[in-house]
């Protein structure tokens, strides 16, 4: 199997920054740039199309209105019957300019009986291309003759170089030409309209000759459009020579309108911006690789110190410490690790002492239970009872057996209160057999207190203490043991009505407990006190209240184990 390559945290940091920070940022930036380009391109096309259509509507409106006016005027036979009266002229002018002034672009009206005889002039000077004597066989007159009653459209150049759009229609009567109607639109009128548009415009006639324009890129030397729509196309849409261009035919193919916008600067902007962004991200990546190498080396140095310390602690070396002064989270971890080791060493010492205390307690119990006097008295009582009270002898043997079994059980350090009380009652029964009516006892425990875990062999030393000091000057001793719950602790009380302790003895015991100093004369009470402090903390222990001649009261408070664990968890959190 292929050995897995070790992954270093400092390399992971660099990869993480590149993979999860700069790479998404770069992708997002170029995505936004692409979206910006996409919407710009869409807006460009929409704007050019809209302005192309707006120009188309202007010419369509003029075409339709002029066509209808010519159609209506051609049906008036009086107009082309001879000389027009001033009233007729005024009426024709009024009708025409009333219609023309409603449009954005105005025109000039000319009427002819033939190409050589004008009968109504829109302007004082007749355009040269309407002088029939010279141009009757070509230009607009030639188109009108060829198309008869169909509207003709042609772009003409006026003598001063101004481009003009000419609409013309021949008037027939019974198939014989009787006149011509011509309307001229000067291209200079479109200057304002062209300036209002963001795109550039070229309008040509069917032969490609430009009528109006503000872009000469696609015009040749003859002022003709070099782009043409294909025969089967009515709309041209292309990108050429740095322009986006849209063109369409109108007026039944008589005119073509081209709208275009230069995209060189925008395309250069996008390519330049993309190149700059690539360069910037490249420099950032190089900077990140360099800076993260130094930063990761610095930070991971602290991390490896912590790892080495953990390895040392794992191997059992609790003297190891971490020295981190980075003033960040790693220093917090290092300080917490040092504090944890110190607490762990203290806890190990406490557990060690607690184990020793338990062993000492068990040894003392064995010694006290099986010293020659105790064993001789117990066996002698059994021998006597076998002859006179066999049943009591059997019970005493059973109590002694239970006492032996419990004392020799080293598997458990803590037991339920009920089990330790059961052991203690075996001891009390043996003492009862020995002392007879001189000893009585009572046990009163609340049900909820019976299952509270306590250190093993906790109750018996209190009974021994009561018997030791209780019989001085007393014929009868009564010992009561009670257990009850009080807030977050279980209280265990051993009380007797014996002789009590002398004031000097009580002070000696209290001094012993306060200094945690051992004494062979009071070893049982000291072991209880010390084991409670080791197990539950400095606040635990025993309280002794004794009055000479009035008895002794020993009280033990055992905090509930679940409460202690929850408090420890809260402190750790």
Coordinates of C-alpha atoms in Angstrom, one line a residue:
X1 CA 0.0 0.0 0.0
X2 CA 1.3 3.4 -0.9
X3 CA 2.5 5.4 2.1
X4 CA 0.5 8.5 2.7
X5 CA 2.5 11.7 2.5
X6 CA 2.7 13.7 5.7
X7 CA 0.7 17.0 5.5
X8 CA 2.1 20.0 7.2
X9 CA -0.2 22.6 8.7
X10 CA 1.8 25.5 7.3
X11 CA 1.3 24.1 3.8
X12 CA -2.4 23.6 4.5
X13 CA -2.7 27.2 5.6
X14 CA -1.2 28.4 2.3
X15 CA -3.3 26.1 0.2
X16 CA -6.4 27.1 2.2
X17 CA -5.8 30.8 1.6
X18 CA -5.3 30.2 -2.1
X19 CA -8.1 27.7 -2.5
X20 CA -10.8 29.3 -0.3
X21 CA -9.9 33.0 -0.4
X22 CA -8.1 34.1 -3.5
X23 CA -9.3 31.6 -6.0
X24 CA -13.0 32.3 -5.2
X25 CA -12.3 36.0 -5.3
X26 CA -10.5 35.8 -8.6
X27 CA -13.3 33.6 -10.1
X28 CA -16.0 36.0 -8.7
X29 CA -14.1 39.0 -10.1
X30 CA -13.8 37.6 -13.6
X31 CA -17.4 36.3 -13.4
X32 CA -18.6 39.8 -12.5
X33 CA -16.4 41.2 -15.3
X34 CA -17.9 38.7 -17.7
X35 CA -21.5 39.6 -16.5
X36 CA -20.6 43.3 -16.9
X37 CA -19.4 42.6 -20.4
X38 CA -22.5 40.6 -21.2
X39 CA -24.9 43.2 -20.0
X40 CA -22.9 46.0 -21.7
X41 CA -23.1 44.0 -24.9
X42 CA -26.8 43.4 -24.5
X43 CA -27.4 47.1 -23.6
X44 CA -25.3 48.1 -26.7
X45 CA -27.4 46.0 -29.0
X46 CA -30.6 47.1 -27.4
X47 CA -29.7 50.8 -27.7
X48 CA -28.5 50.5 -31.3
X49 CA -31.7 48.6 -32.2
X50 CA -33.9 51.1 -30.4
X51 CA -32.3 54.1 -32.1
X52 CA -32.3 52.4 -35.5
X53 CA -36.1 51.8 -35.0
X54 CA -36.6 55.4 -33.9
X55 CA -35.0 56.7 -37.1
X56 CA -37.0 54.2 -39.1
X57 CA -40.2 55.5 -37.6
X58 CA -39.3 59.0 -38.5
X59 CA -38.9 58.1 -42.2
X60 CA -41.9 55.8 -42.2
X61 CA -44.1 58.6 -40.9
X62 CA -42.8 61.0 -43.5
X63 CA -43.2 58.4 -46.3
X64 CA -46.8 57.5 -45.3
X65 CA -47.9 61.1 -44.9
X66 CA -46.3 62.3 -48.1
X67 CA -47.7 59.4 -50.0
X68 CA -51.3 60.0 -48.8
X69 CA -51.0 63.7 -49.5
X70 CA -49.7 63.1 -53.1
X71 CA -52.5 60.5 -53.6
X72 CA -55.1 63.0 -52.5
X73 CA -53.6 65.9 -54.5
X74 CA -53.4 63.8 -57.6
X75 CA -57.1 63.3 -57.6
X76 CA -57.7 67.1 -57.7
X77 CA -57.9 67.7 -61.5
X78 CA -58.1 71.5 -61.1
X79 CA -54.6 71.6 -59.8
X80 CA -53.0 70.3 -63.0
X81 CA -55.5 71.9 -65.4
X82 CA -53.5 75.1 -66.0
X83 CA -52.7 78.2 -64.0
X84 CA -53.3 78.0 -60.3
X85 CA -55.0 80.9 -58.6
X86 CA -53.5 82.5 -55.5
X87 CA -56.4 81.0 -53.5
X88 CA -55.6 77.5 -54.8
X89 CA -52.0 78.0 -54.0
X90 CA -52.7 79.2 -50.5
X91 CA -55.0 76.2 -49.9
X92 CA -52.4 73.7 -51.2
X93 CA -49.7 75.3 -49.0
X94 CA -51.9 75.3 -46.0
X95 CA -52.8 71.6 -46.4
X96 CA -49.2 70.6 -47.0
X97 CA -47.5 72.6 -44.2
X98 CA -50.2 71.7 -41.8
X99 CA -49.4 68.1 -42.3
X100 CA -45.6 68.7 -42.5
X101 CA -45.3 70.8 -39.4
X102 CA -46.8 67.9 -37.3
X103 CA -43.8 65.8 -38.2
X104 CA -40.3 66.1 -36.8
X105 CA -38.9 66.7 -40.3
X106 CA -40.4 69.2 -42.7
X107 CA -40.4 69.1 -46.5
X108 CA -40.8 71.5 -49.4
X109 CA -43.5 71.0 -52.0
X110 CA -43.1 71.4 -55.8
X111 CA -45.7 70.9 -58.5
X112 CA -45.0 70.6 -62.3
X113 CA -47.3 70.4 -65.3
X114 CA -44.3 68.7 -67.0
X115 CA -40.6 68.5 -66.2
X116 CA -40.1 71.9 -67.8
X117 CA -43.0 73.9 -66.3
X118 CA -43.3 74.3 -62.5
X119 CA -46.6 75.7 -61.2
X120 CA -45.8 75.8 -57.5
X121 CA -42.5 76.2 -55.8
X122 CA -41.8 75.4 -52.1
X123 CA -38.7 77.6 -52.2
X124 CA -37.8 80.6 -54.3
X125 CA -34.9 78.9 -56.0
X126 CA -35.6 75.6 -57.8
X127 CA -33.1 72.8 -57.1
X128 CA -30.9 72.2 -60.1
X129 CA -32.0 68.5 -60.3
X130 CA -35.6 69.7 -60.8
X131 CA -34.9 71.8 -63.8
X132 CA -36.4 69.6 -66.4
X133 CA -34.7 71.2 -69.4
X134 CA -31.4 69.8 -68.3
X135 CA -32.3 66.8 -66.1
X136 CA -35.6 65.7 -67.4
X137 CA -34.2 62.5 -68.8
X138 CA -32.5 61.3 -65.6
X139 CA -32.8 61.7 -61.9
X140 CA -36.2 61.9 -60.1
X141 CA -38.2 62.8 -63.3
X142 CA -36.9 59.7 -65.0
X143 CA -37.9 57.6 -62.0
X144 CA -41.4 59.1 -61.9
X145 CA -41.9 58.4 -65.6
X146 CA -40.8 54.9 -65.2
X147 CA -42.9 54.2 -62.1
X148 CA -45.9 56.2 -63.3
X149 CA -48.3 56.6 -60.3
X150 CA -46.0 54.8 -57.8
X151 CA -44.1 56.9 -55.3
X152 CA -40.4 57.3 -56.2
X153 CA -37.6 58.0 -53.6
X154 CA -34.1 59.2 -54.5
X155 CA -31.2 60.9 -52.8
X156 CA -29.9 63.9 -54.6
X157 CA -27.1 66.3 -53.9
X158 CA -27.9 70.0 -54.0
X159 CA -25.5 72.4 -55.8
X160 CA -24.0 73.6 -52.5
X161 CA -23.3 70.0 -51.5
X162 CA -26.3 69.4 -49.2
X163 CA -27.9 66.1 -49.5
X164 CA -31.6 66.0 -50.0
X165 CA -34.2 63.2 -50.0
X166 CA -36.7 63.6 -52.9
X167 CA -40.2 62.0 -53.0
X168 CA -41.9 62.2 -56.4
X169 CA -45.1 61.0 -58.1
X170 CA -46.3 61.2 -61.6
X171 CA -50.0 62.3 -62.1
X172 CA -51.9 60.6 -65.0
X173 CA -55.2 61.3 -66.5
X174 CA -56.5 58.5 -68.7
X175 CA -53.0 57.2 -68.9
X176 CA -51.6 60.5 -70.1
X177 CA -49.1 62.4 -67.8
X178 CA -50.6 65.7 -66.7
X179 CA -48.1 66.7 -63.9
X180 CA -45.6 65.8 -61.2
X181 CA -45.7 66.2 -57.5
X182 CA -42.3 66.5 -55.7
X183 CA -41.5 66.9 -52.0
X184 CA -37.9 67.6 -50.9
X185 CA -36.5 66.9 -47.4
X186 CA -33.2 68.7 -46.7
X187 CA -30.8 66.4 -44.8
X188 CA -29.6 69.2 -42.6
X189 CA -32.8 69.0 -40.6
X190 CA -31.5 65.7 -39.1
X191 CA -28.6 67.2 -37.3
X192 CA -30.4 67.7 -34.1
X193 CA -32.0 64.3 -34.2
X194 CA -28.6 62.7 -34.9
X195 CA -27.0 64.5 -32.0
X196 CA -29.5 63.2 -29.6
X197 CA -28.5 59.6 -30.4
X198 CA -25.6 57.7 -28.8
X199 CA -25.1 55.7 -31.9
X200 CA -24.0 56.9 -35.4
X201 CA -26.4 56.7 -38.3
X202 CA -26.1 56.4 -42.1
X203 CA -29.3 56.6 -44.3
X204 CA -28.9 55.6 -48.0
X205 CA -31.2 55.1 -50.9
X206 CA -31.7 51.9 -52.9
X207 CA -28.4 52.6 -54.8
X208 CA -26.4 53.0 -51.6
X209 CA -26.0 56.7 -51.9
X210 CA -25.8 58.4 -48.4
X211 CA -28.5 60.9 -47.6
X212 CA -27.5 61.7 -44.0
X213 CA -24.6 60.4 -42.0
X214 CA -22.4 61.2 -39.0
X215 CA -20.0 58.4 -39.7
X216 CA -17.9 58.1 -42.9
X217 CA -16.1 54.8 -42.0
X218 CA -18.2 52.7 -44.3
X219 CA -18.7 55.3 -47.2
X220 CA -16.5 55.1 -50.3
X221 CA -15.3 58.1 -52.4
X222 CA -18.6 58.4 -54.2
X223 CA -20.4 58.8 -50.9
X224 CA -21.9 55.3 -51.1
X225 CA -22.3 52.7 -48.4
X226 CA -19.8 49.9 -48.8
X227 CA -22.0 47.5 -46.8
X228 CA -25.0 46.0 -48.5
X229 CA -27.8 43.9 -47.2
X230 CA -28.0 40.5 -48.8
X231 CA -30.9 40.0 -51.2
X232 CA -32.8 37.7 -48.8
X233 CA -32.2 39.8 -45.8
X234 CA -34.1 42.8 -44.5
X235 CA -31.9 43.3 -41.4
X236 CA -28.1 43.4 -41.2
X237 CA -26.4 42.9 -37.8
X238 CA -22.6 42.5 -37.6
X239 CA -19.4 43.6 -36.0
X240 CA -16.9 45.0 -38.4
X241 CA -13.8 47.3 -38.1
X242 CA -14.4 47.9 -34.4
X243 CA -18.1 48.8 -34.8
X244 CA -21.3 47.1 -33.9
X245 CA -23.7 47.8 -36.8
X246 CA -27.4 47.2 -37.4
X247 CA -29.1 48.0 -40.7
X248 CA -32.5 47.5 -42.2
X249 CA -34.5 48.3 -45.3
X250 CA -37.5 50.6 -45.2
X251 CA -40.0 52.2 -47.5
X252 CA -40.4 49.0 -49.5
X253 CA -36.6 48.9 -50.1
X254 CA -36.3 52.5 -51.2
X255 CA -34.1 53.4 -48.2
X256 CA -31.7 51.6 -45.8
X257 CA -30.9 52.8 -42.3
X258 CA -27.7 51.8 -40.6
X259 CA -27.0 52.5 -36.9
X260 CA -23.6 51.8 -35.5
X261 CA -21.5 52.3 -32.4
X262 CA -17.7 52.2 -32.0
X263 CA -16.8 49.4 -29.6
X264 CA -13.0 49.7 -29.9
X265 CA -12.6 51.7 -26.7
X266 CA -14.9 49.5 -24.7
X267 CA -13.3 46.3 -25.9
X268 CA -9.9 47.8 -25.2
X269 CA -11.1 48.7 -21.7
X270 CA -12.3 45.2 -21.0
X271 CA -9.2 43.5 -22.3
X272 CA -7.0 46.0 -20.4
X273 CA -9.0 45.5 -17.3
X274 CA -8.8 41.8 -17.6
X275 CA -5.1 41.9 -18.1
X276 CA -4.6 44.3 -15.2
X277 CA -6.7 42.0 -13.0
X278 CA -4.7 39.0 -14.0
X279 CA -1.5 40.8 -13.2
X280 CA -2.9 42.0 -9.9
X281 CA -4.1 38.5 -8.9
X282 CA -0.8 37.1 -10.0
X283 CA 1.1 39.5 -7.8
X284 CA -1.3 38.9 -4.9
X285 CA -0.8 35.1 -5.2
X286 CA 3.0 35.6 -5.2
X287 CA 2.7 37.9 -2.2
X288 CA 0.4 35.5 -0.4
X289 CA 2.8 32.6 -1.1
X290 CA 5.7 34.6 0.3
X291 CA 3.9 36.2 3.3
X292 CA 2.0 33.0 4.3
X293 CA 5.2 31.1 4.2
X294 CA 6.7 33.4 6.8
X295 CA 3.5 33.7 8.8
X296 CA 2.8 29.9 8.7
X297 CA 6.4 29.2 9.8
X298 CA 6.0 31.6 12.7
X299 CA 2.6 30.3 13.8
X300 CA 3.3 26.7 13.2
X301 CA 6.5 27.0 15.3
X302 CA 4.3 27.7 18.3
X303 CA 2.0 24.9 17.2
X304 CA 4.8 22.4 17.0
X305 CA 5.9 23.4 20.5
X306 CA 2.4 22.5 21.7
X307 CA 2.5 19.2 19.8
X308 CA 5.9 18.3 21.4
X309 CA 4.5 19.2 24.8
X310 CA 1.5 16.9 24.2
X311 CA 3.8 14.1 23.1
X312 CA 5.8 14.5 26.3
X313 CA 2.7 14.4 28.4
X314 CA 1.4 11.4 26.5
X315 CA 4.7 9.6 27.4
X316 CA 4.2 10.4 31.0
X317 CA 6.5 13.4 31.3
X318 CA 4.4 15.9 33.3
X319 CA 7.3 18.3 33.8
X320 CA 7.3 19.5 30.2
X321 CA 6.1 23.1 29.7
X322 CA 5.4 25.3 26.6
X323 CA 7.0 28.7 26.4
X324 CA 4.9 30.8 23.9
X325 CA 4.8 34.6 23.8
X326 CA 3.0 35.3 20.6
X327 CA 0.1 37.0 22.4
X328 CA -2.6 35.2 20.4
X329 CA -4.6 32.0 20.6
X330 CA -1.5 29.8 20.6
X331 CA -0.3 31.4 23.7
X332 CA -3.7 30.9 25.3
X333 CA -3.5 27.2 24.3
X334 CA 0.1 26.9 25.7
X335 CA -0.8 28.6 29.0
X336 CA -3.9 26.4 29.3
X337 CA -1.8 23.3 28.6
X338 CA 0.7 24.3 31.4
X339 CA -2.2 25.0 33.8
X340 CA -3.8 21.7 32.9
X341 CA -0.5 19.8 33.6
X342 CA -0.2 21.5 36.9
X343 CA -3.8 20.6 37.9
X344 CA -3.2 17.1 36.6
X345 CA -0.1 16.6 38.7
X346 CA -2.1 17.9 41.7
X347 CA -4.9 15.6 40.9
X348 CA -2.6 12.6 40.5
X349 CA -1.0 13.3 43.9
X350 CA -4.5 13.7 45.4
X351 CA -5.6 10.4 43.9
X352 CA -2.4 8.7 45.1
X353 CA -3.0 10.0 48.6
X354 CA -6.7 9.1 48.4
X355 CA -5.7 5.5 47.5
X356 CA -3.2 5.4 50.3
X357 CA -5.8 6.7 52.7
X358 CA -8.3 4.1 51.6
X359 CA -5.7 1.3 52.1
X360 CA -4.8 2.8 55.5
X361 CA -8.4 2.8 56.5
X362 CA -8.9 -0.8 55.4
X363 CA -5.8 -1.8 57.2
X364 CA -6.9 0.0 60.3
X365 CA -10.3 -1.6 60.1
X366 CA -8.7 -5.1 59.8
X367 CA -6.5 -4.4 62.7
X368 CA -9.3 -3.0 64.8
X369 CA -11.6 -5.9 63.9
X370 CA -9.1 -8.7 64.2
X371 CA -6.9 -7.6 67.0
X372 CA -6.7 -10.2 69.7
X373 CA -9.2 -8.6 72.1
X374 CA -11.8 -8.1 69.4
X375 CA -11.4 -11.6 67.9
X376 CA -11.1 -13.3 71.3
X377 CA -14.2 -11.6 72.6
X378 CA -16.2 -12.3 69.4
X379 CA -15.2 -16.0 69.3
X380 CA -15.7 -16.4 73.0
X381 CA -19.2 -15.0 72.7
X382 CA -19.9 -17.4 69.7
X383 CA -18.7 -20.4 71.8
X384 CA -20.9 -19.4 74.7
X385 CA -24.0 -18.9 72.4
X386 CA -23.5 -22.2 70.7
X387 CA -24.5 -24.0 73.9
X388 CA -27.2 -21.6 75.1
X389 CA -28.3 -19.5 72.1
X390 CA -27.5 -21.4 68.9
X391 CA -29.6 -19.1 66.7
X392 CA -27.8 -16.0 68.0
X393 CA -24.4 -17.7 67.5
X394 CA -25.4 -18.4 63.9
X395 CA -26.3 -14.7 63.3
X396 CA -23.1 -13.6 64.9
X397 CA -21.0 -15.9 62.7
X398 CA -22.9 -14.5 59.7
X399 CA -22.2 -10.9 60.7
X400 CA -18.6 -11.7 61.2
X401 CA -18.4 -13.4 57.8
X402 CA -20.1 -10.4 56.1
X403 CA -17.7 -8.1 57.9
X404 CA -14.7 -10.1 56.7
X405 CA -15.9 -10.2 53.1
X406 CA -16.6 -6.5 52.9
X407 CA -13.3 -5.5 54.5
X408 CA -11.3 -7.6 52.1
X409 CA -13.1 -6.3 48.9
X410 CA -10.6 -3.9 47.2
X411 CA -12.5 -3.5 43.9
X412 CA -14.5 -0.5 44.8
X413 CA -13.5 2.8 46.3
X414 CA -17.1 4.2 46.4
X415 CA -20.2 2.4 47.4
X416 CA -23.9 3.4 47.9
X417 CA -24.7 4.7 51.4
X418 CA -27.0 1.7 51.9
X419 CA -24.2 -0.8 51.3
X420 CA -21.8 0.9 53.7
X421 CA -24.6 1.0 56.3
X422 CA -25.2 -2.7 55.8
X423 CA -21.6 -3.3 56.6
X424 CA -21.7 -1.0 59.6
X425 CA -24.8 -2.8 60.9
X426 CA -22.8 -6.1 60.8
X427 CA -20.3 -4.4 63.1
X428 CA -23.0 -3.0 65.3
X429 CA -24.6 -6.5 65.7
X430 CA -21.3 -7.9 66.8
X431 CA -20.8 -5.0 69.3
X432 CA -24.4 -5.5 70.4
X433 CA -23.7 -9.2 71.2
X434 CA -20.6 -8.1 73.2
X435 CA -22.1 -5.3 75.1
X436 CA -25.7 -6.6 75.4
X437 CA -28.2 -4.2 76.9
X438 CA -25.5 -1.7 77.6
X439 CA -25.5 -0.8 73.8
X440 CA -28.4 0.2 71.6
X441 CA -28.5 1.9 68.2
X442 CA -31.0 3.2 65.7
X443 CA -30.6 3.8 61.9
X444 CA -32.8 6.3 60.1
X445 CA -32.1 7.1 56.4
X446 CA -34.2 8.8 53.8
X447 CA -34.9 6.7 50.7
X448 CA -33.4 9.3 48.4
X449 CA -30.2 9.3 50.4
X450 CA -29.6 5.5 50.3
X451 CA -28.2 5.5 46.7
X452 CA -25.8 8.5 47.2
X453 CA -22.2 7.2 46.6
X454 CA -19.8 7.7 49.5
X455 CA -16.2 6.7 50.2
X456 CA -16.1 3.1 51.4
X457 CA -15.7 2.5 55.1
X458 CA -17.0 5.9 56.0
X459 CA -19.5 5.1 58.8
X460 CA -17.7 2.6 61.0
X461 CA -15.0 5.0 62.2
X462 CA -17.7 7.2 63.6
X463 CA -19.3 4.3 65.5
X464 CA -15.9 3.3 66.9
X465 CA -15.3 6.9 68.0
X466 CA -18.7 6.9 69.8
X467 CA -18.0 3.6 71.6
X468 CA -14.4 4.7 72.5
X469 CA -15.5 7.9 74.2
X470 CA -19.1 7.1 75.2
X471 CA -18.6 4.4 77.9
X472 CA -16.5 6.5 80.3
X473 CA -18.7 6.7 83.4
X474 CA -21.7 5.4 81.6
X475 CA -23.6 2.1 82.0
X476 CA -25.6 2.4 78.7
X477 CA -24.8 3.9 75.4
X478 CA -27.2 4.7 72.6
X479 CA -25.9 5.5 69.1
X480 CA -28.1 6.9 66.3
X481 CA -27.2 7.1 62.7
X482 CA -29.3 9.3 60.3
X483 CA -29.0 10.4 56.7
X484 CA -31.0 13.0 54.9
X485 CA -30.8 15.3 51.9
X486 CA -30.1 19.0 52.2
X487 CA -30.1 21.2 49.1
X488 CA -27.2 19.8 46.9
X489 CA -25.7 17.5 49.5
X490 CA -26.4 14.4 51.6
X491 CA -25.8 14.8 55.4
X492 CA -24.7 11.8 57.5
X493 CA -24.9 12.2 61.3
X494 CA -23.6 9.9 64.0
X495 CA -24.8 10.9 67.5
X496 CA -24.5 9.3 70.9
X497 CA -25.6 10.1 74.4
X498 CA -22.3 9.0 76.0
X499 CA -19.8 10.7 78.2
X500 CA -18.7 13.0 75.4
X501 CA -15.2 14.4 74.9
X502 CA -13.1 16.4 77.2
X503 CA -12.6 20.0 76.0
X504 CA -8.9 19.3 75.5
X505 CA -9.6 16.2 73.4
X506 CA -12.1 18.0 71.2
X507 CA -9.7 20.9 70.6
X508 CA -6.9 18.4 69.8
X509 CA -9.0 16.7 67.2
X510 CA -10.2 20.0 65.6
X511 CA -6.6 21.2 65.5
X512 CA -5.6 17.9 63.9
X513 CA -8.2 18.2 61.2
X514 CA -7.5 21.8 60.4
X515 CA -3.8 21.1 59.9
X516 CA -4.2 17.9 58.0
X517 CA -1.7 16.3 60.3
X518 CA -1.9 12.6 61.1
X519 CA -2.2 11.2 64.6
X520 CA -2.2 7.6 65.6
X521 CA -4.8 8.3 68.4
X522 CA -7.4 9.8 66.1
X523 CA -6.5 8.1 62.8
X524 CA -10.1 7.0 62.1
X525 CA -11.7 10.5 62.1
X526 CA -8.6 12.0 60.3
X527 CA -8.9 9.5 57.5
X528 CA -12.6 10.3 57.1
X529 CA -11.9 14.0 57.0
X530 CA -8.9 13.7 54.6
X531 CA -10.6 11.3 52.2
X532 CA -13.6 13.7 51.9
X533 CA -11.4 16.6 51.1
X534 CA -9.5 14.7 48.5
X535 CA -12.6 13.4 46.9
X536 CA -14.9 16.5 47.0
X537 CA -12.5 19.5 47.5
X538 CA -11.5 21.8 50.3
X539 CA -15.1 22.5 51.3
X540 CA -15.7 18.9 52.4
X541 CA -14.9 17.2 55.6
X542 CA -16.4 16.5 59.0
X543 CA -17.8 18.6 61.9
X544 CA -17.6 17.5 65.5
X545 CA -19.7 18.8 68.3
X546 CA -19.2 17.3 71.8
X547 CA -20.1 18.2 75.3
X548 CA -18.6 16.5 78.3
X549 CA -21.3 14.4 79.9
X550 CA -23.8 15.1 77.1
X551 CA -22.5 13.0 74.2
X552 CA -20.9 13.6 70.8
X553 CA -22.3 14.6 67.4
X554 CA -20.2 13.9 64.2
X555 CA -21.7 15.3 61.0
X556 CA -20.5 14.6 57.5
X557 CA -21.7 16.5 54.4
X558 CA -21.3 14.6 51.1
X559 CA -21.8 16.8 47.9
X560 CA -23.9 15.0 45.3
X561 CA -21.5 13.6 42.7
X562 CA -23.6 14.8 39.7
X563 CA -23.5 18.3 41.0
X564 CA -19.8 18.2 41.4
X565 CA -19.2 16.9 37.8
X566 CA -21.5 19.5 36.4
X567 CA -19.7 22.3 38.3
X568 CA -16.3 20.9 37.0
X569 CA -17.6 20.9 33.5
X570 CA -18.8 24.5 33.8
X571 CA -15.4 25.5 35.2
X572 CA -13.7 23.8 32.3
X573 CA -16.0 25.5 29.8

